[in-house]
Coordinates of C-alpha atoms in Angstrom, one line a residue:
M176 CA 15.9 6.8 -25.4
A177 CA 14.9 3.2 -24.9
R178 CA 12.1 0.9 -26.2
I179 CA 10.4 -0.6 -23.1
G180 CA 7.8 -3.3 -22.8
V181 CA 5.8 -3.5 -19.6
I182 CA 3.9 -6.7 -18.8
G183 CA 0.9 -6.0 -16.6
A184 CA -1.2 -2.9 -16.4
G185 CA -2.0 -3.1 -12.7
Y186 CA -1.0 -0.4 -10.2
V187 CA 2.8 -0.9 -10.5
G188 CA 2.8 -1.7 -14.3
L189 CA 0.6 1.3 -15.2
T190 CA 2.6 3.7 -13.1
T191 CA 5.9 2.3 -14.6
A192 CA 4.7 2.6 -18.2
A193 CA 3.3 6.1 -17.8
C194 CA 6.3 7.5 -16.0
F195 CA 8.8 6.0 -18.3
A196 CA 6.9 7.5 -21.2
R197 CA 7.1 10.9 -19.4
L198 CA 10.9 10.4 -19.1
G199 CA 11.0 10.2 -22.9
H200 CA 11.1 6.4 -23.5
T201 CA 8.8 4.6 -25.9
V202 CA 6.6 2.2 -24.0
V203 CA 4.2 -0.5 -24.9
C204 CA 2.2 -1.9 -21.9
A205 CA 0.4 -5.2 -22.1
D206 CA -2.4 -6.8 -20.1
V207 CA -4.7 -9.8 -20.5
D208 CA -7.8 -7.9 -19.5
E209 CA -9.5 -6.7 -22.7
V210 CA -11.8 -4.2 -21.0
K211 CA -8.9 -2.7 -19.1
V212 CA -6.8 -2.3 -22.2
A213 CA -9.6 -0.6 -24.1
A214 CA -10.2 1.8 -21.2
L215 CA -6.5 2.6 -20.8
G216 CA -6.4 3.4 -24.6
R217 CA -8.9 6.1 -23.8
A218 CA -6.8 7.3 -20.8
E219 CA -9.4 5.9 -18.3
I220 CA -7.3 4.5 -15.5
G221 CA -10.1 3.3 -13.2
A222 CA -8.1 4.0 -10.0
H223 CA -7.7 6.9 -7.7
E224 CA -4.0 7.9 -8.1
P225 CA -3.3 11.6 -8.3
G226 CA -1.6 12.6 -11.6
L227 CA -1.6 9.2 -13.2
G228 CA -4.5 9.8 -15.5
E229 CA -2.9 12.9 -16.8
L230 CA 0.4 11.1 -17.5
V231 CA -1.4 8.3 -19.3
A232 CA -3.2 10.9 -21.5
E233 CA 0.0 12.8 -22.2
G234 CA 1.9 9.6 -23.2
L235 CA -0.9 8.5 -25.5
R236 CA -1.1 12.0 -27.2
A237 CA 2.7 12.0 -27.7
G238 CA 2.7 8.6 -29.2
R239 CA 5.2 7.3 -26.6
L240 CA 2.7 5.1 -24.8
R241 CA 0.5 2.3 -26.1
F242 CA -1.6 -0.4 -24.5
V243 CA -2.0 -3.8 -26.1
L244 CA -3.9 -7.0 -25.4
G245 CA -1.6 -9.9 -24.8
N246 CA 2.1 -9.9 -24.2
A247 CA 3.5 -10.5 -27.7
E248 CA 4.1 -6.8 -28.7
A249 CA 5.6 -6.0 -25.3
L250 CA 8.1 -8.8 -25.5
S251 CA 9.4 -8.4 -29.1
D252 CA 11.4 -5.6 -30.6
V253 CA 12.1 -3.9 -27.3
D254 CA 15.3 -3.2 -25.3
F255 CA 13.8 -3.9 -21.9
V256 CA 10.9 -5.9 -20.6
F257 CA 9.6 -5.0 -17.2
L258 CA 7.6 -7.7 -15.4
C259 CA 5.0 -6.1 -13.3
V260 CA 2.7 -9.0 -12.5
P261 CA 1.1 -9.9 -9.2
T262 CA 2.9 -12.0 -6.6
P263 CA 0.2 -12.7 -4.0
T264 CA 0.6 -14.7 -0.9
G265 CA 0.4 -18.4 -1.5
R266 CA -1.1 -21.0 0.8
D267 CA 2.2 -21.4 2.7
G268 CA 2.8 -17.7 3.2
A269 CA 5.4 -17.5 0.5
A270 CA 5.0 -15.4 -2.6
D271 CA 3.1 -17.0 -5.4
L272 CA 5.3 -16.7 -8.5
S273 CA 2.9 -18.4 -11.0
A274 CA 2.2 -15.2 -12.9
V275 CA 6.0 -14.6 -13.2
H276 CA 6.6 -18.1 -14.5
A277 CA 3.8 -17.8 -17.0
V278 CA 5.3 -14.7 -18.6
L279 CA 8.8 -16.3 -18.6
R280 CA 7.5 -19.3 -20.6
E281 CA 6.3 -16.8 -23.2
A282 CA 9.3 -14.6 -23.0
R283 CA 11.9 -17.3 -23.4
G284 CA 11.5 -17.5 -27.2
A285 CA 10.0 -14.1 -27.9
V286 CA 12.5 -11.5 -26.6
R287 CA 15.2 -10.2 -28.9
S288 CA 19.0 -10.8 -28.4
G289 CA 20.4 -8.2 -26.0
C290 CA 17.1 -7.6 -24.3
V291 CA 17.1 -7.1 -20.5
L292 CA 14.3 -8.7 -18.5
V293 CA 13.6 -6.6 -15.5
I294 CA 11.7 -8.0 -12.5
K295 CA 9.8 -5.2 -10.9
S296 CA 7.3 -7.5 -9.1
T297 CA 8.1 -8.1 -5.5
V298 CA 9.8 -11.5 -5.4
P299 CA 11.8 -13.5 -2.8
A300 CA 15.6 -13.4 -2.7
G301 CA 17.1 -15.7 -5.3
T302 CA 14.2 -15.3 -7.8
T303 CA 16.3 -13.3 -10.3
V304 CA 19.0 -16.0 -10.5
R305 CA 16.4 -18.7 -10.9
V306 CA 14.6 -16.7 -13.6
A307 CA 17.9 -16.4 -15.5
E308 CA 18.3 -20.1 -15.4
L309 CA 14.7 -20.7 -16.5
V310 CA 15.2 -18.3 -19.5
G311 CA 18.3 -20.2 -20.4
R312 CA 19.7 -17.6 -22.8
S313 CA 23.2 -16.2 -22.6
D314 CA 22.1 -13.3 -24.8
V315 CA 19.4 -12.1 -22.4
R316 CA 20.1 -10.7 -19.0
V317 CA 17.8 -10.7 -16.0
V318 CA 17.8 -7.8 -13.5
S319 CA 15.9 -7.0 -10.3
N320 CA 14.5 -3.5 -9.9
P321 CA 12.1 -3.4 -7.0
E322 CA 9.4 -0.7 -6.8
F323 CA 8.9 1.7 -3.9
L324 CA 5.6 3.3 -4.8
R325 CA 3.3 4.6 -2.1
E326 CA -0.4 4.5 -3.1
G327 CA -1.6 8.1 -3.4
H328 CA 1.9 9.3 -4.2
A329 CA 3.0 6.8 -6.9
V330 CA 3.7 9.3 -9.7
D331 CA 5.9 11.5 -7.5
D332 CA 7.6 8.4 -6.0
F333 CA 8.6 7.2 -9.5
L334 CA 9.6 10.6 -11.0
R335 CA 11.3 11.9 -7.8
P336 CA 12.4 8.7 -6.0
Q337 CA 14.5 8.6 -2.9
R338 CA 16.6 5.8 -4.5
V339 CA 16.7 3.5 -7.5
V340 CA 17.8 -0.1 -6.6
V341 CA 19.0 -2.4 -9.3
G342 CA 20.5 -5.9 -8.7
S343 CA 22.0 -8.4 -11.1
E344 CA 25.0 -10.7 -11.5
A345 CA 25.5 -8.9 -14.8
E346 CA 26.6 -5.4 -13.9
E347 CA 26.5 -4.0 -17.4
A348 CA 22.8 -4.9 -17.7
A349 CA 22.2 -3.4 -14.2
R350 CA 23.8 -0.1 -15.3
R351 CA 21.7 0.0 -18.5
V352 CA 18.6 -0.2 -16.3
V353 CA 19.9 2.6 -14.0
A354 CA 20.3 4.7 -17.1
L355 CA 16.6 4.6 -17.8
Y356 CA 16.0 6.7 -14.6
A357 CA 18.6 9.3 -15.6
G358 CA 15.9 12.0 -15.7
T359 CA 14.9 11.5 -12.1
G360 CA 18.3 12.5 -10.6
A361 CA 17.9 9.8 -7.9
P362 CA 20.8 8.1 -6.2
A363 CA 21.2 4.5 -7.4
L364 CA 22.3 1.4 -5.7
V365 CA 23.7 -1.3 -7.9
T366 CA 24.1 -4.6 -6.1
G367 CA 23.6 -8.4 -6.4
S368 CA 20.1 -9.5 -7.3
A369 CA 19.4 -11.2 -3.9
S370 CA 20.3 -8.0 -2.1
A371 CA 18.1 -5.9 -4.3
E372 CA 15.2 -8.3 -3.8
L373 CA 15.6 -8.2 0.0
V374 CA 15.8 -4.3 0.0
K375 CA 12.1 -4.2 -0.9
Y376 CA 11.0 -6.8 1.7
A377 CA 13.3 -5.3 4.4
S378 CA 12.0 -1.8 3.9
N379 CA 8.3 -2.7 4.0
C380 CA 8.7 -5.1 6.9
F381 CA 10.7 -2.5 8.9
L382 CA 7.9 0.1 8.4
A383 CA 5.4 -2.5 9.5
M384 CA 7.4 -3.1 12.6
K385 CA 7.4 0.6 13.4
L386 CA 3.6 0.6 13.1
S387 CA 3.1 -2.4 15.2
Y388 CA 5.5 -1.0 17.8
V389 CA 3.7 2.3 18.1
N390 CA 0.3 0.5 18.3
S391 CA 1.6 -1.5 21.3
L392 CA 3.0 1.6 22.8
A393 CA -0.4 3.3 22.4
E394 CA -2.0 0.5 24.4
L395 CA 0.6 0.9 27.1
C396 CA -0.1 4.7 27.2
E397 CA -3.7 4.0 27.8
R398 CA -2.9 1.7 30.8
V399 CA -0.4 4.1 32.5
G400 CA -2.1 7.5 31.7
A401 CA 0.4 8.7 29.2
D402 CA -0.3 10.5 25.9
I403 CA 0.9 8.7 22.7
G404 CA 1.1 12.0 20.9
D405 CA 3.6 13.4 23.4
V406 CA 5.5 10.2 23.5
T407 CA 5.9 9.9 19.7
E408 CA 6.7 13.7 19.5
G409 CA 9.6 13.1 21.9
M410 CA 10.7 10.1 19.7
R411 CA 10.6 12.1 16.5
L412 CA 13.1 14.6 17.9
D413 CA 15.7 11.9 17.8
D414 CA 17.0 11.8 14.2
R415 CA 18.0 8.2 14.6
I416 CA 14.4 7.2 14.9
G417 CA 12.8 9.5 12.2
A418 CA 9.4 11.1 12.1
S419 CA 7.4 8.8 9.8
F420 CA 5.3 5.7 10.7
L421 CA 4.8 6.7 14.3
E422 CA 1.1 7.3 14.2
P423 CA -1.1 4.7 15.9
G424 CA -4.0 3.2 14.0
P425 CA -6.4 0.3 13.6
G426 CA -3.6 -1.8 12.0
W427 CA -1.6 -1.8 8.8
G428 CA -3.0 -3.3 5.6
G429 CA -3.0 -2.6 1.8
S430 CA -1.5 -4.5 -1.0
C431 CA 2.1 -4.7 0.3
F432 CA 2.6 -5.0 4.0
P433 CA 0.5 -8.1 4.7
K434 CA 1.9 -10.1 1.9
D435 CA 5.5 -8.8 2.2
T436 CA 5.7 -9.6 5.9
R437 CA 4.5 -13.1 5.4
A438 CA 6.7 -13.6 2.4
L439 CA 9.9 -12.5 4.3
L440 CA 9.0 -14.7 7.2
S441 CA 8.6 -17.6 4.9
T442 CA 11.9 -16.9 3.3
A443 CA 13.6 -16.7 6.7
E444 CA 12.0 -20.1 7.7
E445 CA 13.1 -21.7 4.5
A446 CA 16.6 -20.5 5.2
H447 CA 16.4 -21.8 8.8
V448 CA 16.6 -18.3 10.3
D449 CA 14.5 -17.6 13.4
F450 CA 12.8 -14.1 13.0
P451 CA 10.7 -13.6 16.2
L452 CA 10.6 -9.8 15.7
L453 CA 8.9 -10.2 12.4
R454 CA 6.5 -12.9 13.7
A455 CA 5.6 -10.6 16.6
T456 CA 5.0 -7.7 14.1
I457 CA 2.5 -9.8 12.3
G458 CA 0.8 -11.0 15.5
T459 CA 0.6 -7.6 17.0
N460 CA -1.2 -6.3 13.8
G461 CA -3.7 -9.2 14.0
H462 CA -4.5 -8.1 17.6
Q463 CA -5.1 -4.5 16.7
A464 CA -8.5 -4.9 15.1
H465 CA -9.8 -6.8 18.2
R466 CA -8.4 -4.0 20.4
V467 CA -10.3 -1.4 18.4
V468 CA -13.5 -3.4 18.7
A469 CA -13.1 -3.6 22.5
M470 CA -12.7 0.2 22.6
V471 CA -15.8 0.7 20.5
R472 CA -17.8 -1.8 22.7
D473 CA -16.8 0.1 25.9
A474 CA -17.5 3.5 24.3
V475 CA -21.1 2.6 23.4
G476 CA -21.9 1.0 26.8
G477 CA -20.7 -2.5 26.8
S478 CA -22.6 -4.3 24.1
L479 CA -22.6 -4.0 20.3
G480 CA -25.7 -6.1 19.7
G481 CA -28.1 -3.9 17.8
A482 CA -25.9 -0.8 18.0
R483 CA -26.0 1.5 15.0
L484 CA -22.5 2.6 14.2
G485 CA -21.2 4.9 11.5
L486 CA -17.7 4.2 10.1
L487 CA -15.7 7.1 8.7
G488 CA -13.2 5.7 6.2
L489 CA -13.0 2.3 4.6
T490 CA -9.9 2.3 2.4
F491 CA -6.7 1.0 4.0
K492 CA -5.3 4.6 4.0
A493 CA -6.2 8.1 2.8
G494 CA -5.5 9.1 -0.7
T495 CA -6.4 5.9 -2.4
D496 CA -9.5 3.8 -3.3
D497 CA -7.8 0.6 -2.4
L498 CA -9.7 -1.7 0.0
R499 CA -7.2 -4.6 -0.2
D500 CA -6.5 -5.9 3.4
S501 CA -8.0 -2.7 4.8
P502 CA -7.8 -2.6 8.6
A503 CA -11.1 -0.6 8.5
L504 CA -12.9 -3.6 6.9
A505 CA -11.3 -6.0 9.4
V506 CA -12.7 -3.9 12.2
A507 CA -16.1 -3.7 10.4
S508 CA -16.2 -7.5 10.1
L509 CA -15.6 -8.0 13.8
L510 CA -18.2 -5.3 14.8
A511 CA -20.8 -7.0 12.6
E512 CA -20.0 -10.4 14.2
E513 CA -21.0 -8.8 17.5
G514 CA -24.3 -7.6 16.1
A515 CA -23.6 -4.0 15.2
R516 CA -25.5 -2.4 12.3
L517 CA -23.0 -0.6 10.1
T518 CA -23.1 2.3 7.7
G519 CA -20.0 4.0 6.3
Y520 CA -18.7 6.9 4.3
D521 CA -15.4 7.2 2.4
P522 CA -14.6 9.8 -0.2
C523 CA -13.4 7.1 -2.6
V524 CA -15.9 4.3 -2.0
S525 CA -19.4 4.2 -3.4
A526 CA -20.4 0.5 -3.2
D527 CA -21.3 -1.5 -0.1
C528 CA -18.4 -3.3 1.5
G529 CA -19.4 -6.6 3.2
P530 CA -21.5 -5.7 6.2
V531 CA -21.1 -2.0 5.7
R532 CA -23.9 -0.1 3.8
V533 CA -22.1 2.8 2.2
L534 CA -23.7 6.3 2.3
D535 CA -22.8 9.5 0.5
S536 CA -21.8 11.7 3.4
A537 CA -20.5 11.8 6.9
E538 CA -23.8 13.5 7.9
A539 CA -25.8 10.6 6.6
V540 CA -23.7 8.1 8.5
A541 CA -24.1 10.1 11.7
A542 CA -27.9 10.4 11.5
G543 CA -29.4 8.2 14.3
A544 CA -26.0 6.6 15.1
D545 CA -25.1 5.3 18.5
G546 CA -21.5 6.1 17.8
L547 CA -18.9 7.0 15.1
V548 CA -15.6 5.3 14.4
V549 CA -12.9 7.0 12.4
L550 CA -10.9 4.3 10.6
T551 CA -9.1 6.1 7.7
E552 CA -7.1 9.3 8.1
W553 CA -8.9 11.4 5.4
P554 CA -8.0 15.0 6.2
E555 CA -11.6 16.2 5.5
F556 CA -12.8 14.2 8.5
A557 CA -11.0 16.7 10.8
E558 CA -13.1 19.6 9.3
L559 CA -16.6 18.2 9.8
D560 CA -19.4 20.2 11.4
W561 CA -19.2 18.6 14.8
P562 CA -22.2 20.4 16.5
N563 CA -24.4 19.3 13.5
L564 CA -23.2 15.7 13.7
A565 CA -23.7 15.5 17.5
A566 CA -27.3 16.8 17.1
A567 CA -28.0 14.1 14.5
M568 CA -26.8 11.2 16.5
T569 CA -28.6 9.2 19.1
T570 CA -25.5 9.1 21.3
P571 CA -22.6 11.5 20.5
V572 CA -19.7 9.1 20.9
I573 CA -16.6 8.9 18.6
V574 CA -13.8 6.4 18.6
D575 CA -10.9 8.0 16.7
T576 CA -8.5 5.2 15.7
R577 CA -6.3 7.7 13.8
N578 CA -6.0 10.5 16.4
L579 CA -7.1 12.8 13.6
L580 CA -9.8 14.8 15.1
P581 CA -9.5 18.2 16.8
V582 CA -10.0 17.2 20.4
E583 CA -11.3 20.5 21.8
K584 CA -13.7 21.2 19.0
V585 CA -15.2 17.7 19.2
A586 CA -15.5 18.0 23.0
E587 CA -17.1 21.4 22.8
A588 CA -19.7 20.0 20.4
G589 CA -20.8 17.5 23.1
F590 CA -19.0 14.4 22.0
H591 CA -17.5 11.8 24.2
L592 CA -14.2 11.2 22.3
V593 CA -12.0 8.1 22.7
S594 CA -8.6 8.1 21.0
L595 CA -5.8 5.6 20.8
G596 CA -3.1 6.0 23.4
R597 CA -4.6 9.1 24.9
P598 CA -6.4 9.7 28.3
T599 CA -10.2 9.7 27.9
A600 CA -12.2 12.4 29.6
P601 CA -14.9 11.1 31.9
R602 CA -18.5 11.2 30.5

């Protein structure tokens, strides 16, 4: 088993450290946040990620996992160093690699001979080669190993991945990294570093394209009297298309899709490659929040000024407490700009979010509301007591941007229901 250092105890770094410890490796995970390091040492992960807290506790008990303040211990006397630091969007849309470069300056003189530096952070094509040049040591290899972790499913995605992608110009080092995942049984792709780096961007951007496509298709369905549910069901039966990412919604968000689409477009522009499909994907997503607001405006009678609206769901998707680039908050901001008064409920959010006053139940949000807006696909929202909610509201109107709710039950309770891409019954 290997000795592994992980730099960064954020979402990716923490999952990487805990899961490698589960696979039997000895892992030291470093972060610069003293409070976070202390909490992790007590197995307090501070994030909603099923199974991750248990894995951290298990690794600590077994002595295979440690958390340290500062990078020194995670860089020295280890066989592999995984860089799991943020690469946010810079001012020009490209990925900001300043955190990567900061670690490299420290690693250059700290890592032992024979160590493999593994870039798990999402970085543009060509970064691994440039990093190897910056490190400037022939006895240290640099490898790209992009992550494919879905929030809410990260542990399962790491321990039972669909694929492991490793890229390097030094194949022996790449094979050593592949061997770390031997316990997962996953198929591995070993390729050049630029190809590995592009796999991550290409995958996320393709999924974003599917979502933007189905949202435009839902708008078309509304105009021509078609049902997006039936249309996408017909599409799913074609195995060339696949079943996933064909649900309309208020737009895509989160920590990956917004920054990765912009970063890939920036890479294409830098390489003088026109990529209108990706540009349209981003533009379509920007339009979606405005489209949802227009639907809400129409549903409550044509004006949002002074309207009391209850929002169901605030996170960017169900199964996580992540509010980063949440389309629900983008919609909320636009509703507030038009004068709506907003309350909200989300199973994983307790603090107020911008213009949204967060309450502790869907029933509290419905009380006295002029309308409800479903913005996140939490399964429990489909099981609410609809007659009770309708009786509590000033006007029983629901705009379901996730097509999650049981149409017949909601209608029987007296609601006027508006869904994306579906015919709306007359009032």
